[in-house]
C-alpha cells in the first residue's frame, strides 16, 4: 500500500464540513478512503474521493480560540460549536501523543456514541487505524476532525448501560422494546433515534438485560451479526440506518487498543446501547426466519461489488463485515454486505 494516496484524500476532505446538504448528512469521505486503503485498494481512492467531494459543503470558518477546560462540558452536542471543538483537538493532537489524547477523550465521548448515527465514533475509529499505519500530518488532522465531530454531535441515551444482565445478544436484541406506532418516521437517523427517550424506562431495562462475559471482540462480533440479521430482515424499511448497527460496533474494535483496559467495559456498554437504539428505531421485524442465499460471495467478489456500487455505506460495510467474518464465519455478514452494494449502489 502507498500511504500518500490516503494522505492525499484526507487533505482533500480536510477542507470539507463534517456534514453536508440541507438535512445535514454525515461526510463519509475520510472513512471510505481509509477503508479502501485497508482493503488493499489505494488505487481506487483518488477517483472515488474526487467524485464524492462534489457532494460536500466547505468547512466552516475556523474558530478564533479553542474551547477551554471550563467550557467544553457545556459544548457537548452543540453542532454549531464544531469549529471550537476542532481548534481544541488540533491543539491536543499537536501538543500530545495521539494515544494520550484518545485515552483521555474517548471515555468522555462514548456516552454520546449514537450522535450523528454513530459517525463520530466510526470516523474516529477509521482515523486512528489510518494513523496507526503511518503517523502523518493529514492523519493526525483527521483524528482531530473526527473527535471534534463526535463531541459536537454527542447525544446521550436513557440510562447507563451496565452489562449486568443474563441475556445473550440474540435474546437481548429480540426483546428490545418498540417505538410507539405514532412515532414519526423522521428523515435523519439521529432524530428518529432520539424518540427512544419516549420509552426511556423500557429501553433502559432492556439494555441492562445483556450480560458480558469478558470477551470484548466476541461481544462486538455478536452485535455485528445481530445487526446484519436486522438489516436483512428490514431492508424495506431503512437499510442505511441498519447498516450502522453493523459498522458501529465493529468500529469500536478499532478504538479499543487505544483505550486503557479499565475503560473497555464502559466503551462496550455504550456501543451496545447505541446499537440497541438503532434496533429499537428501525428493526421492526425481529423474528422472521433468517434470510439465506444459495451462494456465499468471496471477499474479492464483495470488494469488487462495493467498488462498482461506489456507495459509501456499502464500501464501509464490506470492510467491516469481512473483518468480523474472518473471526466468526457467519454468512449473514457477507449476505448483508452484498445486498447493500446492490441495493444502495447506482
Tab-separated table of C-alpha atoms in Angstrom:
chain	number	residue	atom	x	y	z
A	1	UNK	CA	0.000	0.000	0.000
A	2	UNK	CA	1.119	3.514	-0.701
A	3	UNK	CA	0.333	5.784	2.240
A	4	UNK	CA	0.368	9.002	0.231
A	5	UNK	CA	-2.872	8.092	-1.581
A	6	UNK	CA	-4.789	8.060	1.674
A	7	UNK	CA	-2.997	11.209	2.820
A	8	UNK	CA	-3.943	12.978	-0.403
A	9	UNK	CA	-7.603	12.072	0.093
A	10	UNK	CA	-7.558	13.205	3.720
A	11	UNK	CA	-6.043	16.514	2.644
A	12	UNK	CA	-8.819	16.890	0.070
A	13	UNK	CA	-11.510	16.193	2.666
A	14	UNK	CA	-9.936	18.369	5.368
A	15	UNK	CA	-11.431	21.405	3.638
A	16	UNK	CA	-14.957	19.983	3.827
A	17	UNK	CA	-17.580	20.159	6.552
A	18	UNK	CA	-18.310	17.076	8.674
A	19	UNK	CA	-21.918	17.228	7.457
A	20	UNK	CA	-23.442	18.354	4.186
A	21	UNK	CA	-26.689	19.212	2.460
A	22	UNK	CA	-29.963	20.552	3.756
A	23	UNK	CA	-30.513	17.585	6.065
A	24	UNK	CA	-27.006	17.550	7.487
A	25	UNK	CA	-25.853	14.134	6.269
A	26	UNK	CA	-22.549	12.837	7.599
A	27	UNK	CA	-19.445	13.234	5.441
A	28	UNK	CA	-18.215	9.688	4.760
A	29	UNK	CA	-15.245	10.656	2.603
A	30	UNK	CA	-12.341	10.088	5.018
A	31	UNK	CA	-13.866	6.878	6.361
A	32	UNK	CA	-14.257	5.322	2.915
A	33	UNK	CA	-10.780	6.411	1.831
A	34	UNK	CA	-9.286	4.682	4.871
A	35	UNK	CA	-11.436	1.579	4.318
A	36	UNK	CA	-10.252	1.340	0.707
A	37	UNK	CA	-6.665	1.656	1.866
A	38	UNK	CA	-7.184	-1.085	4.451
A	39	UNK	CA	-8.832	-3.336	1.858
A	40	UNK	CA	-5.724	-3.063	-0.293
A	41	UNK	CA	-7.191	-0.810	-2.976
A	42	UNK	CA	-5.348	2.505	-2.609
A	43	UNK	CA	-5.509	2.910	-6.396
A	44	UNK	CA	-9.294	3.393	-6.093
A	45	UNK	CA	-9.099	6.193	-3.529
A	46	UNK	CA	-8.384	9.225	-5.720
A	47	UNK	CA	-11.183	8.706	-8.235
A	48	UNK	CA	-13.754	7.848	-5.588
A	49	UNK	CA	-12.717	10.821	-3.421
A	50	UNK	CA	-12.907	13.247	-6.348
A	51	UNK	CA	-16.453	12.145	-7.170
A	52	UNK	CA	-17.641	12.223	-3.586
A	53	UNK	CA	-16.047	15.616	-2.916
A	54	UNK	CA	-18.513	17.278	-5.312
A	55	UNK	CA	-21.373	16.472	-2.918
A	56	UNK	CA	-19.817	18.077	0.142
A	57	UNK	CA	-20.015	21.504	1.736
A	58	UNK	CA	-16.999	23.664	2.532
A	59	UNK	CA	-15.567	23.505	6.023
A	60	UNK	CA	-16.884	26.164	8.414
A	61	UNK	CA	-14.684	29.124	9.268
A	62	UNK	CA	-12.044	28.359	11.903
A	63	UNK	CA	-12.713	29.344	15.493
A	64	UNK	CA	-10.906	32.305	16.976
A	65	UNK	CA	-9.969	30.221	20.027
A	66	UNK	CA	-10.433	26.617	21.147
A	67	UNK	CA	-12.807	25.543	23.872
A	68	UNK	CA	-11.404	25.981	27.352
A	69	UNK	CA	-11.240	23.317	30.035
A	70	UNK	CA	-14.148	25.027	31.769
A	71	UNK	CA	-16.274	25.439	28.637
A	72	UNK	CA	-16.079	22.075	26.887
A	73	UNK	CA	-18.595	20.127	29.042
A	74	UNK	CA	-21.316	22.609	28.171
A	75	UNK	CA	-20.463	22.422	24.473
A	76	UNK	CA	-21.038	18.664	24.113
A	77	UNK	CA	-23.640	18.033	21.442
A	78	UNK	CA	-23.655	21.608	20.149
A	79	UNK	CA	-23.142	21.220	16.419
A	80	UNK	CA	-22.572	24.907	15.760
A	81	UNK	CA	-19.530	24.777	18.054
A	82	UNK	CA	-17.689	22.292	15.855
A	83	UNK	CA	-15.021	24.900	14.925
A	84	UNK	CA	-14.202	25.446	18.602
A	85	UNK	CA	-14.028	21.707	19.179
A	86	UNK	CA	-11.742	21.345	16.180
A	87	UNK	CA	-9.437	24.063	17.457
A	88	UNK	CA	-9.252	22.230	20.776
A	89	UNK	CA	-8.413	18.866	19.214
A	90	UNK	CA	-5.947	20.324	16.717
A	91	UNK	CA	-4.071	21.768	19.687
A	92	UNK	CA	-4.332	18.468	21.576
A	93	UNK	CA	-3.020	16.423	18.659
A	94	UNK	CA	-0.172	18.890	18.086
A	95	UNK	CA	0.934	19.046	21.716
A	96	UNK	CA	0.446	15.492	22.968
A	97	UNK	CA	0.876	11.891	21.801
A	98	UNK	CA	-2.195	10.641	19.984
A	99	UNK	CA	-2.608	7.780	22.451
A	100	UNK	CA	-2.790	10.239	25.343
A	101	UNK	CA	-5.404	12.374	23.583
A	102	UNK	CA	-7.552	9.381	22.648
A	103	UNK	CA	-7.143	7.751	26.044
A	104	UNK	CA	-8.414	10.883	27.764
A	105	UNK	CA	-11.156	11.977	25.391
A	106	UNK	CA	-12.810	8.834	24.063
A	107	UNK	CA	-14.032	7.794	27.553
A	108	UNK	CA	-15.593	11.250	27.816
A	109	UNK	CA	-17.302	10.879	24.433
A	110	UNK	CA	-18.527	7.271	24.432
A	111	UNK	CA	-21.736	8.085	26.367
A	112	UNK	CA	-22.730	10.133	23.305
A	113	UNK	CA	-21.796	7.474	20.737
A	114	UNK	CA	-25.177	7.371	18.993
A	115	UNK	CA	-24.877	11.028	17.933
A	116	UNK	CA	-24.886	11.569	14.163
A	117	UNK	CA	-25.888	7.896	13.779
A	118	UNK	CA	-22.609	6.852	15.363
A	119	UNK	CA	-20.458	8.564	12.774
A	120	UNK	CA	-18.336	10.410	15.311
A	121	UNK	CA	-17.201	7.116	16.785
A	122	UNK	CA	-16.905	5.426	13.382
A	123	UNK	CA	-14.926	8.272	11.825
A	124	UNK	CA	-12.594	8.410	14.825
A	125	UNK	CA	-12.005	4.664	14.568
A	126	UNK	CA	-11.090	4.827	10.880
A	127	UNK	CA	-8.872	7.821	11.547
A	128	UNK	CA	-6.980	6.011	14.283
A	129	UNK	CA	-6.464	2.887	12.212
A	130	UNK	CA	-5.004	5.035	9.457
A	131	UNK	CA	-2.787	6.830	11.967
A	132	UNK	CA	-1.568	3.509	13.381
A	133	UNK	CA	-0.212	2.583	9.928
A	134	UNK	CA	1.576	5.888	9.330
A	135	UNK	CA	1.874	8.914	11.606
A	136	UNK	CA	1.468	11.777	9.129
A	137	UNK	CA	0.112	15.291	9.420
A	138	UNK	CA	-3.068	14.603	7.372
A	139	UNK	CA	-3.852	11.570	9.525
A	140	UNK	CA	-3.360	13.452	12.766
A	141	UNK	CA	-5.616	16.225	11.496
A	142	UNK	CA	-8.236	13.653	10.502
A	143	UNK	CA	-8.295	12.278	14.049
A	144	UNK	CA	-8.743	15.828	15.375
A	145	UNK	CA	-11.624	16.451	12.968
A	146	UNK	CA	-13.254	13.133	13.847
A	147	UNK	CA	-13.065	13.770	17.593
A	148	UNK	CA	-14.436	17.282	17.108
A	149	UNK	CA	-17.333	15.909	15.079
A	150	UNK	CA	-18.063	13.295	17.736
A	151	UNK	CA	-18.028	15.896	20.505
A	152	UNK	CA	-20.180	18.396	18.604
A	153	UNK	CA	-22.799	15.726	17.774
A	154	UNK	CA	-22.634	13.997	21.163
A	155	UNK	CA	-26.045	12.505	22.020
A	156	UNK	CA	-26.829	10.516	25.156
A	157	UNK	CA	-29.452	7.796	25.507
A	158	UNK	CA	-31.512	6.869	28.598
A	159	UNK	CA	-29.661	5.135	31.398
A	160	UNK	CA	-26.086	3.896	31.869
A	161	UNK	CA	-25.563	0.553	30.046
A	162	UNK	CA	-24.075	-1.586	32.793
A	163	UNK	CA	-23.979	-5.025	31.048
A	164	UNK	CA	-25.089	-6.743	34.247
A	165	UNK	CA	-27.897	-8.888	32.855
A	166	UNK	CA	-28.082	-12.556	31.955
A	167	UNK	CA	-29.289	-12.498	28.375
A	168	UNK	CA	-27.116	-13.190	25.354
A	169	UNK	CA	-27.037	-10.842	22.377
A	170	UNK	CA	-29.686	-12.553	20.181
A	171	UNK	CA	-32.187	-12.694	23.050
A	172	UNK	CA	-31.478	-9.135	24.192
A	173	UNK	CA	-31.933	-7.825	20.645
A	174	UNK	CA	-35.160	-9.761	20.106
A	175	UNK	CA	-36.664	-8.456	23.351
A	176	UNK	CA	-35.867	-4.781	22.868
A	177	UNK	CA	-38.958	-2.567	23.023
A	178	UNK	CA	-40.537	-0.927	20.002
A	179	UNK	CA	-41.207	2.744	19.489
A	180	UNK	CA	-44.885	3.730	19.694
A	181	UNK	CA	-46.722	3.374	16.382
A	182	UNK	CA	-47.396	7.104	16.260
A	183	UNK	CA	-43.666	7.934	16.323
A	184	UNK	CA	-42.781	9.999	13.218
A	185	UNK	CA	-40.573	8.262	10.662
A	186	UNK	CA	-38.163	11.240	10.518
A	187	UNK	CA	-35.626	11.905	7.772
A	188	UNK	CA	-32.492	11.677	9.881
A	189	UNK	CA	-31.407	8.620	11.841
A	190	UNK	CA	-30.373	10.834	14.759
A	191	UNK	CA	-33.830	12.382	15.012
A	192	UNK	CA	-35.572	9.023	14.852
A	193	UNK	CA	-33.273	7.533	17.493
A	194	UNK	CA	-33.971	10.498	19.798
A	195	UNK	CA	-37.515	9.133	20.194
A	196	UNK	CA	-36.037	6.318	22.286
A	197	UNK	CA	-36.382	8.838	25.127
A	198	UNK	CA	-40.164	8.414	24.754
A	199	UNK	CA	-39.804	4.876	26.131
A	200	UNK	CA	-36.852	5.600	28.417
A	201	UNK	CA	-37.684	3.156	31.214
A	202	UNK	CA	-38.402	0.239	28.876
A	203	UNK	CA	-35.271	0.933	26.869
A	204	UNK	CA	-33.025	1.237	29.909
A	205	UNK	CA	-34.297	-2.040	31.366
A	206	UNK	CA	-33.887	-3.868	28.058
A	207	UNK	CA	-30.338	-2.599	27.601
A	208	UNK	CA	-29.483	-3.713	31.136
A	209	UNK	CA	-30.633	-7.259	30.321
A	210	UNK	CA	-27.466	-8.035	28.340
A	211	UNK	CA	-24.623	-9.756	30.133
A	212	UNK	CA	-20.930	-9.506	29.314
A	213	UNK	CA	-18.557	-12.405	29.828
A	214	UNK	CA	-15.329	-10.507	29.274
A	215	UNK	CA	-14.627	-11.315	25.611
A	216	UNK	CA	-14.746	-7.834	24.096
A	217	UNK	CA	-14.233	-8.800	20.452
A	218	UNK	CA	-16.678	-11.678	20.851
A	219	UNK	CA	-19.362	-9.263	22.050
A	220	UNK	CA	-18.585	-6.863	19.198
A	221	UNK	CA	-18.907	-9.675	16.656
A	222	UNK	CA	-22.213	-10.839	18.147
A	223	UNK	CA	-23.586	-7.313	17.869
A	224	UNK	CA	-22.398	-7.107	14.269
A	225	UNK	CA	-24.026	-10.425	13.387
A	226	UNK	CA	-27.238	-9.288	15.063
A	227	UNK	CA	-27.069	-6.072	13.069
A	228	UNK	CA	-26.595	-7.984	9.816
A	229	UNK	CA	-29.661	-10.105	10.563
A	230	UNK	CA	-31.692	-6.999	11.377
A	231	UNK	CA	-30.543	-5.385	8.128
A	232	UNK	CA	-31.588	-8.380	6.027
A	233	UNK	CA	-34.980	-8.643	7.735
A	234	UNK	CA	-35.790	-4.922	7.393
A	235	UNK	CA	-34.327	-3.759	4.097
A	236	UNK	CA	-37.727	-2.435	3.032
A	237	UNK	CA	-37.753	-0.027	5.991
A	238	UNK	CA	-34.472	1.898	6.111
A	239	UNK	CA	-31.473	-0.176	5.048
A	240	UNK	CA	-28.973	2.638	5.542
A	241	UNK	CA	-29.931	3.013	9.207
A	242	UNK	CA	-29.356	-0.664	9.941
A	243	UNK	CA	-26.024	-0.701	8.111
A	244	UNK	CA	-24.814	1.256	11.134
A	245	UNK	CA	-25.926	-1.483	13.510
A	246	UNK	CA	-23.050	-3.456	11.947
A	247	UNK	CA	-20.443	-0.778	11.351
A	248	UNK	CA	-20.836	0.991	14.708
A	249	UNK	CA	-19.914	-1.933	16.985
A	250	UNK	CA	-17.154	-3.034	14.621
A	251	UNK	CA	-15.710	0.482	14.717
A	252	UNK	CA	-15.267	0.037	18.451
A	253	UNK	CA	-12.918	-2.849	17.694
A	254	UNK	CA	-10.529	-0.299	16.169
A	255	UNK	CA	-10.810	2.002	19.188
A	256	UNK	CA	-10.251	-0.497	21.990
A	257	UNK	CA	-6.457	-0.787	21.511
A	258	UNK	CA	-6.200	2.962	22.143
A	259	UNK	CA	-8.042	2.747	25.480
A	260	UNK	CA	-6.860	1.567	28.865
A	261	UNK	CA	-8.189	-1.823	29.944
A	262	UNK	CA	-10.348	-0.265	32.652
A	263	UNK	CA	-12.193	1.793	30.019
A	264	UNK	CA	-13.106	-1.177	27.813
A	265	UNK	CA	-16.268	-2.258	29.640
A	266	UNK	CA	-17.824	1.208	29.561
A	267	UNK	CA	-16.999	1.628	25.869
A	268	UNK	CA	-18.552	-1.759	25.092
A	269	UNK	CA	-21.630	-0.870	27.101
A	270	UNK	CA	-22.200	2.368	25.247
A	271	UNK	CA	-21.616	0.712	21.867
A	272	UNK	CA	-24.255	-1.875	22.787
A	273	UNK	CA	-26.602	0.886	23.929
A	274	UNK	CA	-26.170	2.773	20.648
A	275	UNK	CA	-26.676	-0.374	18.575
A	276	UNK	CA	-29.752	-1.227	20.638
A	277	UNK	CA	-31.219	2.211	19.920
A	278	UNK	CA	-30.808	1.631	16.179
A	279	UNK	CA	-32.633	-1.683	16.511
A	280	UNK	CA	-35.434	-0.070	18.511
A	281	UNK	CA	-35.800	2.669	15.914
A	282	UNK	CA	-35.564	0.586	12.739
A	283	UNK	CA	-35.579	-3.199	13.317
A	284	UNK	CA	-39.348	-3.636	13.118
A	285	UNK	CA	-39.171	-7.315	12.151
A	286	UNK	CA	-37.028	-9.209	14.669
A	287	UNK	CA	-38.449	-12.728	14.469
A	288	UNK	CA	-38.703	-13.675	10.790
A	289	UNK	CA	-36.693	-16.716	9.659
A	290	UNK	CA	-33.128	-15.867	8.799
A	291	UNK	CA	-32.748	-14.869	5.173
A	292	UNK	CA	-30.348	-17.170	3.405
A	293	UNK	CA	-28.710	-17.252	-0.006
A	294	UNK	CA	-27.621	-20.181	-2.139
A	295	UNK	CA	-24.080	-18.977	-2.522
A	296	UNK	CA	-21.542	-17.229	-0.353
A	297	UNK	CA	-19.644	-14.391	-2.039
A	298	UNK	CA	-15.885	-14.421	-1.780
A	299	UNK	CA	-14.064	-11.451	-0.240
A	300	UNK	CA	-12.830	-10.425	-3.689
A	301	UNK	CA	-16.368	-10.554	-5.080
A	302	UNK	CA	-17.677	-8.454	-2.210
A	303	UNK	CA	-14.999	-5.793	-2.604
A	304	UNK	CA	-15.477	-5.697	-6.379
A	305	UNK	CA	-19.239	-5.291	-5.955
A	306	UNK	CA	-18.809	-2.457	-3.472
A	307	UNK	CA	-16.355	-0.698	-5.775
A	308	UNK	CA	-18.803	-0.962	-8.663
A	309	UNK	CA	-21.609	0.383	-6.499
A	310	UNK	CA	-19.483	3.323	-5.356
A	311	UNK	CA	-21.810	3.721	-2.378
A	312	UNK	CA	-20.146	4.968	0.768
A	313	UNK	CA	-22.237	2.817	3.112
A	314	UNK	CA	-21.683	-0.331	1.073
A	315	UNK	CA	-17.916	0.198	0.950
A	316	UNK	CA	-17.665	0.679	4.707
A	317	UNK	CA	-19.979	-2.251	5.401
A	318	UNK	CA	-17.964	-4.607	3.202
A	319	UNK	CA	-14.732	-3.730	5.007
A	320	UNK	CA	-16.297	-4.169	8.448
A	321	UNK	CA	-18.197	-7.336	7.542
A	322	UNK	CA	-15.086	-9.021	6.164
A	323	UNK	CA	-13.227	-8.218	9.363
A	324	UNK	CA	-15.889	-9.855	11.515
A	325	UNK	CA	-16.469	-12.766	9.128
A	326	UNK	CA	-12.790	-13.709	9.325
A	327	UNK	CA	-13.393	-14.494	13.005
A	328	UNK	CA	-16.996	-15.704	13.093
A	329	UNK	CA	-17.629	-17.350	9.710
A	330	UNK	CA	-21.191	-16.060	9.989
A	331	UNK	CA	-22.592	-15.909	6.432
A	332	UNK	CA	-25.185	-13.231	7.258
A	333	UNK	CA	-22.358	-10.697	7.395
A	334	UNK	CA	-21.436	-11.368	3.770
A	335	UNK	CA	-25.040	-11.562	2.585
A	336	UNK	CA	-25.809	-8.206	4.174
A	337	UNK	CA	-22.697	-6.635	2.655
A	338	UNK	CA	-23.550	-7.958	-0.811
A	339	UNK	CA	-27.148	-6.773	-0.539
A	340	UNK	CA	-26.014	-3.267	0.429
A	341	UNK	CA	-23.783	-2.982	-2.640
A	342	UNK	CA	-26.670	-3.958	-4.921
A	343	UNK	CA	-29.380	-2.048	-3.093
A	344	UNK	CA	-27.518	1.190	-2.401
A	345	UNK	CA	-25.347	1.412	-5.500
A	346	UNK	CA	-26.155	3.414	-8.581
